[in-house]
XYZ file of N, CA and C in Angstrom:
696
model
N 0.759 -0.745 0.208
C -0.029 -0.161 -0.232
C 0.704 1.074 0.123
N 2.000 0.689 0.432
C 2.833 2.333 0.356
C 3.418 2.567 -0.976
N 3.592 1.426 -1.912
C 4.235 2.179 -3.180
C 3.709 3.052 -3.784
N 1.873 3.435 -3.940
C 1.983 4.273 -4.834
C 2.301 5.532 -4.068
N 2.078 5.931 -2.906
C 2.444 7.265 -2.456
C 3.712 7.395 -2.774
N 4.496 6.626 -2.307
C 6.322 6.753 -2.237
C 6.335 7.087 -4.124
N 5.564 6.149 -5.333
C 6.319 6.576 -6.629
C 5.669 7.914 -7.414
N 4.619 8.196 -6.149
C 3.726 9.806 -6.642
C 4.223 10.535 -6.247
N 4.949 10.725 -4.955
C 5.816 11.533 -3.909
C 7.380 11.702 -4.620
N 7.903 11.377 -5.206
C 9.344 11.090 -5.035
C 9.641 12.205 -6.553
N 8.728 12.721 -7.453
C 8.945 12.974 -8.593
C 8.860 14.829 -7.868
N 7.795 14.835 -6.813
C 7.121 16.225 -6.232
C 8.868 16.752 -5.648
N 9.119 16.239 -4.645
C 10.442 16.129 -3.489
C 10.976 16.466 -4.345
N 11.533 15.632 -5.738
C 12.787 16.028 -6.476
C 12.871 17.296 -7.149
N 11.639 18.157 -7.440
C 10.683 18.840 -8.087
C 11.151 20.271 -7.050
N 11.010 19.729 -5.977
C 10.884 20.827 -4.880
C 12.053 21.084 -4.258
N 13.089 20.181 -4.413
C 14.440 20.237 -3.894
C 15.373 21.313 -4.824
N 14.899 20.510 -6.676
C 15.462 21.529 -7.699
C 15.268 23.192 -7.566
N 13.811 23.168 -7.134
C 13.442 24.887 -6.674
C 14.292 25.495 -6.508
N 14.400 24.869 -5.116
C 14.592 25.517 -3.672
C 16.580 26.083 -4.191
N 17.290 24.756 -4.688
C 18.379 24.903 -4.820
C 18.464 26.074 -6.427
N 17.776 26.083 -7.475
C 17.722 27.565 -8.169
C 17.493 29.166 -7.065
N 16.519 28.762 -6.388
C 16.302 30.283 -5.737
C 18.000 30.274 -5.129
N 18.499 29.086 -4.212
C 19.599 29.675 -3.612
C 20.916 29.914 -5.006
N 20.669 29.060 -5.499
C 21.753 30.207 -6.865
C 21.239 31.403 -7.411
N 19.982 31.737 -7.251
C 19.388 33.000 -7.621
C 20.181 34.239 -6.509
N 19.332 34.149 -5.140
C 20.064 34.909 -4.055
C 22.016 34.882 -4.041
N 22.441 33.524 -4.198
C 23.594 33.461 -3.910
C 24.503 35.077 -5.227
N 24.128 34.846 -6.071
C 23.863 36.169 -6.960
C 23.960 37.303 -6.715
N 22.696 37.500 -6.583
C 21.939 38.408 -5.976
C 22.363 39.494 -4.581
N 21.930 38.427 -3.778
C 22.723 39.453 -2.168
C 23.629 39.192 -1.907
N 24.173 38.103 -2.499
C 25.803 38.066 -2.137
C 26.829 38.617 -3.064
N 26.240 38.681 -3.728
C 27.259 39.888 -5.414
C 28.216 38.806 -5.740
N 27.909 37.641 -5.553
C 29.163 36.847 -6.390
C 28.532 36.762 -7.812
N 30.007 36.663 -8.781
C 29.701 36.732 -9.947
C 28.748 35.495 -10.687
N 28.641 35.874 -11.782
C 27.689 34.852 -12.579
C 28.391 33.300 -12.590
N 29.968 33.311 -12.979
C 30.594 32.289 -13.141
C 30.649 31.493 -12.191
N 30.031 31.460 -10.574
C 29.928 31.053 -9.677
C 28.925 29.657 -9.869
N 27.638 30.471 -10.491
C 26.837 29.336 -10.805
C 27.314 28.176 -11.914
N 28.187 28.718 -12.794
C 28.800 27.412 -13.419
C 29.398 26.906 -12.919
N 29.961 27.035 -11.887
C 31.628 26.240 -10.949
C 30.480 25.054 -10.283
N 29.389 25.743 -9.564
C 28.171 25.025 -8.425
C 27.615 24.191 -9.443
N 27.398 24.086 -10.795
C 26.468 23.541 -11.679
C 27.597 21.954 -11.746
N 28.550 22.514 -12.081
C 30.130 21.291 -12.770
C 29.895 20.389 -11.393
N 30.183 21.225 -10.179
C 30.505 20.478 -9.434
C 29.511 19.275 -9.141
N 27.939 20.328 -9.426
C 27.105 19.133 -8.753
C 26.885 18.160 -9.735
N 27.347 18.493 -11.092
C 26.906 17.700 -12.353
C 28.273 16.340 -12.450
N 29.390 16.945 -11.339
C 30.204 15.531 -11.222
C 30.310 14.759 -10.674
N 29.610 15.388 -9.280
C 29.364 14.803 -8.483
C 27.919 13.343 -8.906
N 27.095 14.063 -9.262
C 26.131 13.418 -10.011
C 26.213 12.042 -11.101
N 27.359 12.369 -12.029
C 28.198 11.442 -12.755
C 29.082 10.635 -12.216
N 29.565 10.798 -10.970
C 30.675 9.863 -10.563
C 29.685 8.454 -9.611
N 28.624 9.421 -8.984
C 28.221 8.642 -7.612
C 26.949 7.723 -8.685
N 26.305 6.976 -8.056
C 25.756 5.945 -8.734
C 24.285 6.578 -9.076
N 23.964 6.804 -10.683
C 23.170 7.557 -10.847
C 21.526 7.207 -10.730
N 20.705 8.471 -10.920
C 19.135 7.419 -10.709
C 19.335 6.505 -12.127
N 18.224 5.442 -11.603
C 18.121 4.114 -12.873
C 17.398 4.710 -14.059
N 16.443 5.693 -13.797
C 15.851 6.194 -14.768
C 16.472 7.375 -15.890
N 17.102 7.741 -15.315
C 18.112 8.698 -15.870
C 19.404 8.710 -15.808
N 20.145 7.357 -16.092
C 21.394 7.117 -15.741
C 22.724 8.369 -16.458
N 21.919 8.876 -17.828
C 22.393 9.682 -18.446
C 22.201 11.411 -18.254
N 22.015 11.725 -16.895
C 22.146 12.826 -16.401
C 23.304 13.664 -16.352
N 23.859 12.911 -15.713
C 25.498 13.604 -15.183
C 26.428 13.699 -16.479
N 26.152 12.793 -17.246
C 27.088 13.051 -18.356
C 26.698 14.194 -19.586
N 25.111 14.076 -19.641
C 24.261 15.283 -20.307
C 24.666 16.713 -19.906
N 24.405 16.320 -18.740
C 24.939 18.261 -17.675
C 25.982 18.324 -18.458
N 27.057 17.873 -17.962
C 28.865 17.741 -18.048
C 28.836 18.106 -19.466
N 28.810 17.884 -20.382
C 28.486 17.680 -21.735
C 28.314 19.581 -21.734
N 26.896 19.607 -21.652
C 26.342 20.888 -21.611
C 27.380 22.611 -21.014
N 27.679 21.789 -20.073
C 28.368 22.809 -19.597
C 29.669 23.009 -20.225
N 29.990 22.356 -20.694
C 31.837 22.443 -21.366
C 31.284 23.415 -22.444
N 29.958 23.152 -23.116
C 29.775 23.720 -24.453
C 29.648 24.914 -24.332
N 28.557 25.406 -22.805
C 28.173 26.486 -22.686
C 29.168 27.176 -21.855
N 29.974 26.300 -21.016
C 31.165 27.468 -20.553
C 32.446 27.918 -22.095
N 32.836 27.283 -22.608
C 33.275 27.716 -23.548
C 33.093 28.608 -24.330
N 31.754 28.178 -24.640
C 30.888 29.586 -25.673
C 31.678 30.966 -24.687
N 30.858 30.897 -24.028
C 31.230 31.686 -22.528
C 32.225 32.436 -22.347
N 33.417 31.573 -22.166
C 34.795 31.790 -22.615
C 35.642 32.490 -24.002
N 34.904 31.991 -24.848
C 35.463 32.624 -25.976
C 34.545 34.217 -26.088
N 33.899 34.432 -25.140
C 32.954 35.656 -25.627
C 33.727 36.733 -24.805
N 34.025 35.852 -23.424
C 34.780 37.343 -22.406
C 36.276 36.747 -21.786
N 36.352 35.460 -22.475
C 37.828 35.387 -21.861
C 38.307 35.763 -20.429
N 36.831 35.051 -19.325
C 36.956 35.461 -18.117
C 37.721 34.325 -17.109
N 38.704 34.455 -16.445
C 39.368 33.382 -15.896
C 38.872 32.774 -14.698
N 37.319 33.024 -14.052
C 36.580 32.522 -13.465
C 35.964 31.588 -13.960
N 35.597 31.330 -15.373
C 35.468 30.333 -15.659
C 36.183 29.313 -15.820
N 37.207 29.335 -15.671
C 38.215 27.522 -15.533
C 38.077 27.076 -14.256
N 37.668 27.064 -13.316
C 37.317 25.914 -12.312
C 35.898 25.246 -13.193
N 35.243 25.652 -13.750
C 33.860 25.120 -13.537
C 34.373 23.983 -15.009
N 35.340 24.452 -15.711
C 35.553 24.309 -17.039
C 36.608 22.903 -16.266
N 37.694 23.326 -15.507
C 38.092 21.969 -15.402
C 37.215 20.672 -14.763
N 36.294 21.229 -13.879
C 35.230 20.758 -12.815
C 34.649 19.575 -13.786
N 34.658 20.071 -14.905
C 33.769 18.985 -15.840
C 34.853 18.551 -16.389
N 35.765 18.415 -16.948
C 36.867 17.829 -17.654
C 37.063 16.444 -16.664
N 37.561 17.064 -15.624
C 37.847 15.789 -14.525
C 35.970 14.900 -14.121
N 35.402 15.735 -13.890
C 33.908 15.087 -13.645
C 33.913 13.660 -14.842
N 34.040 14.528 -16.013
C 33.866 13.531 -17.116
C 34.723 12.576 -17.740
N 36.047 12.545 -17.327
C 36.745 11.054 -17.297
C 36.861 10.256 -16.276
N 36.180 10.989 -14.509
C 35.892 10.022 -13.717
C 34.262 9.408 -13.627
N 33.512 10.007 -14.913
C 32.323 9.473 -15.505
C 32.735 7.644 -16.033
N 34.271 8.335 -16.977
C 34.380 7.075 -17.960
C 34.857 6.175 -17.426
N 35.937 6.383 -16.553
C 36.351 5.552 -15.746
C 35.610 4.686 -15.073
N 34.638 5.091 -14.536
C 33.321 4.415 -13.335
C 32.370 3.510 -14.022
N 32.042 4.320 -15.214
C 30.982 2.738 -16.286
C 32.473 2.186 -17.001
N 33.474 2.240 -17.248
C 34.098 1.220 -17.949
C 34.148 0.441 -16.800
N 34.471 0.415 -15.303
C 35.146 -0.098 -14.722
C 33.263 -1.550 -14.068
N 32.066 -0.244 -14.457
C 30.900 -1.098 -13.905
C 30.576 -1.493 -15.375
N 30.991 -1.887 -16.362
C 30.389 -1.951 -17.952
C 30.476 -3.619 -17.507
N 29.063 -3.976 -18.050
C 28.701 -5.381 -17.950
C 29.317 -5.800 -19.427
N 29.401 -7.388 -19.701
C 29.859 -8.064 -20.965
C 28.682 -7.590 -21.867
N 27.394 -7.860 -21.461
C 26.274 -7.357 -22.295
C 25.241 -6.460 -21.691
N 25.104 -4.938 -22.286
C 24.694 -3.923 -21.203
C 23.262 -3.643 -22.490
N 22.656 -3.019 -21.860
C 21.056 -2.830 -21.936
C 21.586 -2.166 -22.751
N 20.968 -1.497 -23.713
C 20.797 -0.216 -24.754
C 21.029 0.915 -24.419
N 20.034 1.520 -22.796
C 20.325 2.416 -22.274
C 21.192 2.748 -21.717
N 22.169 1.504 -20.720
C 23.269 1.769 -19.841
C 24.487 1.906 -21.255
N 24.093 1.389 -22.759
C 25.313 1.670 -23.762
C 25.509 2.727 -23.838
N 24.051 3.451 -24.092
C 24.183 4.883 -24.729
C 24.439 5.955 -23.582
N 24.179 5.567 -22.773
C 24.977 5.935 -21.209
C 26.764 6.219 -21.637
N 27.249 4.797 -21.244
C 28.609 5.010 -21.722
C 29.318 5.278 -22.560
N 28.609 5.648 -23.895
C 28.823 6.387 -25.069
C 28.628 7.793 -24.307
N 28.073 7.879 -24.257
C 27.729 9.695 -24.262
C 28.907 10.211 -22.797
N 28.733 9.433 -21.770
C 29.959 9.691 -21.105
C 31.469 9.679 -21.499
N 31.840 9.107 -22.653
C 33.277 9.049 -23.424
C 32.843 10.401 -23.817
N 31.651 11.103 -25.009
C 31.855 11.874 -25.477
C 31.773 13.280 -25.042
N 31.125 13.458 -23.670
C 31.570 14.463 -22.730
C 32.879 14.177 -22.076
N 33.443 13.805 -22.076
C 34.749 13.893 -21.484
C 35.763 13.910 -22.400
N 35.752 13.864 -23.803
C 36.215 13.964 -24.905
C 35.964 15.341 -25.291
N 34.476 16.237 -25.287
C 34.423 17.630 -25.451
C 35.059 18.708 -24.489
N 34.753 17.701 -22.963
C 35.265 18.804 -21.613
C 36.764 19.059 -21.779
N 37.311 17.664 -22.017
C 38.935 17.760 -22.210
C 39.453 18.935 -23.171
N 38.893 18.586 -24.735
C 39.089 19.536 -25.448
C 39.169 21.021 -24.677
N 37.824 21.410 -24.320
C 37.385 22.689 -24.283
C 38.237 23.384 -23.157
N 38.572 22.207 -22.198
C 39.275 23.043 -20.706
C 40.769 22.962 -20.920
N 41.063 22.456 -21.808
C 42.242 22.430 -21.767
C 42.896 23.795 -22.946
N 41.860 23.924 -23.403
C 41.941 25.243 -24.500
C 41.770 26.064 -24.371
N 41.220 26.116 -22.784
C 40.725 27.424 -22.155
C 41.886 27.555 -21.477
N 42.660 26.586 -20.470
C 43.624 26.827 -19.898
C 45.113 27.512 -20.699
N 45.040 26.747 -21.890
C 45.906 27.034 -22.907
C 46.250 28.538 -22.695
N 44.712 29.456 -23.259
C 44.590 30.905 -23.493
C 44.782 31.367 -22.505
N 44.603 30.527 -21.390
C 44.785 32.146 -20.662
C 46.154 31.844 -20.210
N 46.732 30.906 -19.604
C 48.256 30.771 -18.958
C 49.179 31.257 -20.155
N 48.997 30.668 -21.304
C 50.165 30.396 -22.087
C 50.146 31.366 -23.067
N 49.269 32.187 -23.687
C 48.318 32.787 -24.417
C 48.505 34.573 -23.753
N 48.125 34.753 -22.762
C 47.895 35.654 -22.275
C 48.783 35.732 -20.880
N 49.542 34.797 -20.942
C 50.142 34.298 -19.534
C 51.709 34.775 -20.132
N 52.673 33.195 -18.929
C 54.097 33.546 -19.346
C 54.502 33.456 -20.697
N 53.944 32.984 -21.414
C 54.822 32.447 -22.764
C 53.768 33.689 -23.913
N 52.810 34.321 -23.774
C 52.647 35.699 -24.927
C 53.597 35.826 -25.918
N 54.735 35.919 -25.552
C 55.443 36.442 -26.844
C 56.197 35.453 -27.367
N 55.966 34.056 -27.066
C 56.758 32.720 -27.561
C 55.561 32.507 -28.983
N 55.726 32.277 -30.003
C 55.279 31.759 -31.029
C 55.371 30.640 -30.987
N 55.979 29.860 -30.362
C 56.504 28.040 -30.135
C 55.154 27.560 -29.150
N 54.768 28.449 -28.225
C 53.720 28.027 -27.633
C 52.247 27.321 -28.191
N 51.971 27.902 -29.822
C 50.983 27.454 -30.532
C 51.368 25.919 -30.823
N 52.732 25.358 -30.832
C 52.848 23.902 -30.666
C 52.206 22.982 -29.900
N 51.948 23.637 -28.637
C 51.771 22.503 -27.431
C 50.433 22.484 -27.815
N 49.107 22.569 -28.258
C 48.013 21.924 -28.001
C 48.069 21.148 -29.074
N 48.422 21.606 -30.106
C 48.601 20.408 -31.293
C 49.387 19.314 -30.966
N 50.504 19.020 -30.784
C 51.010 18.178 -30.770
C 50.489 17.058 -29.402
N 50.302 17.742 -27.916
C 49.077 17.328 -27.461
C 48.249 16.414 -27.740
N 47.085 17.104 -28.658
C 46.408 16.598 -28.721
C 45.576 15.071 -29.686
N 47.027 15.651 -30.495
C 46.984 14.771 -31.491
C 47.720 13.443 -30.826
N 48.584 13.696 -29.876
C 49.046 11.943 -29.276
C 48.461 11.627 -28.096
N 47.355 12.264 -27.327
C 46.060 11.812 -26.917
C 45.395 11.053 -27.706
N 44.918 11.983 -29.224
C 44.149 11.164 -29.328
C 44.800 9.706 -30.420
N 46.564 9.774 -30.528
C 46.592 8.300 -31.409
C 46.604 7.480 -29.921
N 46.705 7.777 -28.896
C 46.751 6.560 -27.560
C 45.663 6.573 -27.439
N 44.730 7.099 -27.833
C 43.248 6.441 -27.548
C 42.743 5.260 -28.870
N 43.494 6.035 -29.554
C 42.775 4.930 -30.846
C 43.755 3.782 -31.160
N 45.009 3.696 -30.801
C 45.303 2.323 -30.068
C 44.611 1.495 -29.359
N 44.625 2.287 -27.984
C 43.689 1.731 -27.012
C 42.166 1.031 -27.527
N 41.639 1.955 -28.225
C 40.241 1.567 -28.565
C 40.022 0.294 -28.942
N 38.709 -0.747 -28.983
C 38.359 -2.276 -29.052
C 38.559 -1.631 -30.708
N 38.180 -0.748 -31.293
C 37.139 -0.432 -32.325
C 37.123 0.991 -32.855
N 37.088 1.213 -33.804
C 36.928 2.822 -34.193
C 35.639 3.203 -34.437
N 34.581 2.333 -34.194
C 33.480 2.589 -33.851
C 33.084 2.298 -32.561
N 33.704 2.412 -31.823
C 33.550 2.387 -30.179
C 33.086 3.621 -29.836
N 33.024 3.968 -28.849
C 33.014 5.295 -28.316
C 34.477 6.275 -28.164
N 35.405 5.136 -27.284
C 36.550 5.720 -27.139
C 37.125 5.900 -28.541
N 37.216 5.241 -29.664
C 37.461 5.432 -31.022
C 36.853 6.648 -31.575
N 36.032 6.858 -31.625
C 35.407 8.249 -31.875
C 35.803 9.282 -31.279
N 36.078 9.021 -30.179
C 36.564 10.027 -29.508
C 38.246 10.496 -29.354
N 38.790 9.313 -30.211
C 40.124 9.389 -30.591
C 40.226 9.826 -31.423
N 39.127 9.623 -32.727
C 39.302 10.035 -33.890
C 38.982 11.841 -33.998
N 38.468 12.285 -33.016
C 37.554 13.765 -33.000
C 38.770 14.487 -32.695
N 39.788 13.639 -31.515
C 40.881 14.402 -31.189
C 42.105 14.559 -32.316
N 42.093 13.493 -32.805
C 43.278 13.836 -34.242
C 42.780 14.688 -35.265
N 41.458 14.116 -35.488
C 40.895 15.628 -36.386
C 40.959 17.311 -36.274
N 40.619 17.192 -34.622
C 40.699 18.346 -33.997
C 42.243 19.120 -34.360
N 42.811 18.082 -33.854
C 45.212 18.389 -34.027
C 45.518 18.763 -35.278
N 44.562 18.165 -36.174
C 44.821 18.142 -37.767
C 44.872 19.395 -38.022
N 43.175 19.547 -37.885
C 42.773 20.870 -38.416
C 43.827 21.876 -37.883
N 43.796 22.116 -36.657
C 44.551 23.224 -36.250
C 45.973 23.088 -36.945
N 46.738 22.302 -37.335
C 48.215 22.325 -37.918
C 47.947 22.887 -38.825
N 46.744 22.812 -39.921
C 46.341 22.926 -41.412
C 46.244 24.270 -41.413
N 44.902 24.654 -40.524
C 44.512 25.812 -40.758
C 45.260 27.154 -40.141
N 45.066 26.469 -38.721
C 46.048 27.802 -37.567
C 47.517 27.928 -37.745
N 47.972 26.822 -37.313
C 49.514 26.680 -37.345
C 50.475 26.863 -38.766
N 49.465 26.593 -39.977
C 50.581 26.829 -40.940
C 50.046 28.268 -41.526
N 49.526 29.256 -40.896
C 48.933 30.448 -40.819
C 49.999 31.291 -40.052
N 49.922 31.131 -38.582
C 50.291 31.807 -37.196
C 51.580 31.617 -36.962
N 52.674 30.437 -37.914
C 54.231 30.174 -37.625
C 55.134 30.171 -38.740
N 55.844 30.776 -38.636
C 56.634 30.406 -39.829
C 58.099 30.097 -39.382
N 58.655 29.968 -40.571
C 60.247 29.562 -40.915
C 60.398 27.788 -39.766
N 61.011 28.310 -38.612
C 61.766 26.615 -38.781
C 60.206 26.227 -37.607
N 59.856 26.659 -36.979
C 58.947 26.819 -36.456
C 57.630 25.868 -37.502
N 56.920 26.211 -37.958
C 56.449 24.961 -38.979
C 56.514 24.029 -39.226
N 58.043 23.983 -40.160
C 58.358 23.047 -40.435
C 58.507 22.450 -39.064
N 58.612 22.361 -37.612
C 59.181 21.575 -36.772
C 57.182 21.024 -36.529
N 56.231 21.445 -36.811
C 54.883 21.223 -35.955
C 54.429 20.194 -37.353
N 54.799 20.474 -38.486
C 54.407 19.542 -39.690
C 55.237 18.298 -39.887
N 56.820 18.211 -39.078
C 57.108 17.398 -39.030
C 56.636 16.499 -37.600
N 56.463 16.999 -36.389
C 55.927 16.487 -35.407
C 54.796 15.656 -35.517
N 53.713 16.286 -36.344
C 52.543 15.656 -36.624
C 52.741 14.449 -37.584
N 53.662 14.760 -38.502
C 53.970 13.473 -39.863
C 54.430 12.485 -38.663
N 55.519 12.217 -37.577
C 56.115 11.618 -37.256
C 54.908 11.013 -36.575
N 53.920 11.575 -35.616
C 53.001 11.146 -34.982
C 52.162 10.162 -35.499
N 51.582 10.503 -36.506
C 50.894 9.570 -37.267
C 51.620 8.401 -37.945
N 52.728 8.373 -38.490
C 53.755 7.743 -38.721
C 53.982 6.397 -38.044
N 54.216 6.806 -36.721
C 54.145 6.273 -35.520
C 53.053 5.744 -34.743
N 51.568 6.224 -34.727
C 50.605 5.399 -34.764
C 50.097 4.731 -35.683
N 50.264 4.722 -36.944
C 49.902 3.963 -37.575
C 50.522 2.374 -37.797
N 52.019 2.749 -37.428
C 52.717 1.652 -36.573
C 52.478 0.645 -35.842
N 51.994 1.222 -34.705
C 51.630 0.643 -33.251
C 49.956 0.116 -33.740
N 49.407 0.746 -34.696
C 47.924 0.318 -34.933
C 48.300 -0.907 -35.844
N 49.309 -1.373 -36.443
C 49.154 -2.595 -37.247
C 49.608 -3.392 -36.467
N 50.717 -3.725 -35.618
C 51.119 -4.118 -34.237
C 50.086 -4.994 -33.913
N 49.380 -3.560 -32.875
C 47.840 -3.960 -32.859
C 46.840 -5.347 -32.731
N 46.802 -4.794 -34.331
C 45.948 -5.645 -34.719
C 46.445 -7.492 -35.213
N 48.022 -7.440 -35.432
C 48.302 -8.193 -35.534
C 48.446 -9.442 -34.873
N 48.686 -8.641 -33.484
C 48.741 -9.290 -32.117
C 47.153 -10.399 -31.671
């Protein structure tokens, strides 16, 4: 007899809790004069905790989905205003997304349900986007506008790092069609596009030769390692 009231009451309690959290966030900004970026920090922390802990059974994808949304919104916000106050939220989203991937991989079953498989894929995609956005924002803040603002060699760092990470994921992925394989291809594609479109026009002389040589060497090394893995 108690099952029906419990089922009908839980959504009301959840909605009430969400409403009061929204009111707390509103008055946090208005009454305490906190910057609006603080809301994104709080949302990123809450989403990271939700994604890492055991999520609700009906909506297990809610944590990765919110982290993905925060990364996209925070990245666009950072591009618009370049506010360092957004960096904690972007870093939290990246760390939470990577931790969510680790949790899903550890708990993965040999024959997962369709919902669990989609949630696991979403966690991978959220981690890829969050990592790219967070590292890009940190690079812009600490290198482009920071201690390496007068050194054009800094432009090699994200290109080589993203390409190396993408190739490592590609080699470790069970297949190109898997979630990790698609994320790996995304990293490689972003790095190659940056090298061809941005680095080729913003680097000169030895630095331009260096970035193309490094990209070519990494691609050749990755191809060799992929062949060895497929033969094993």
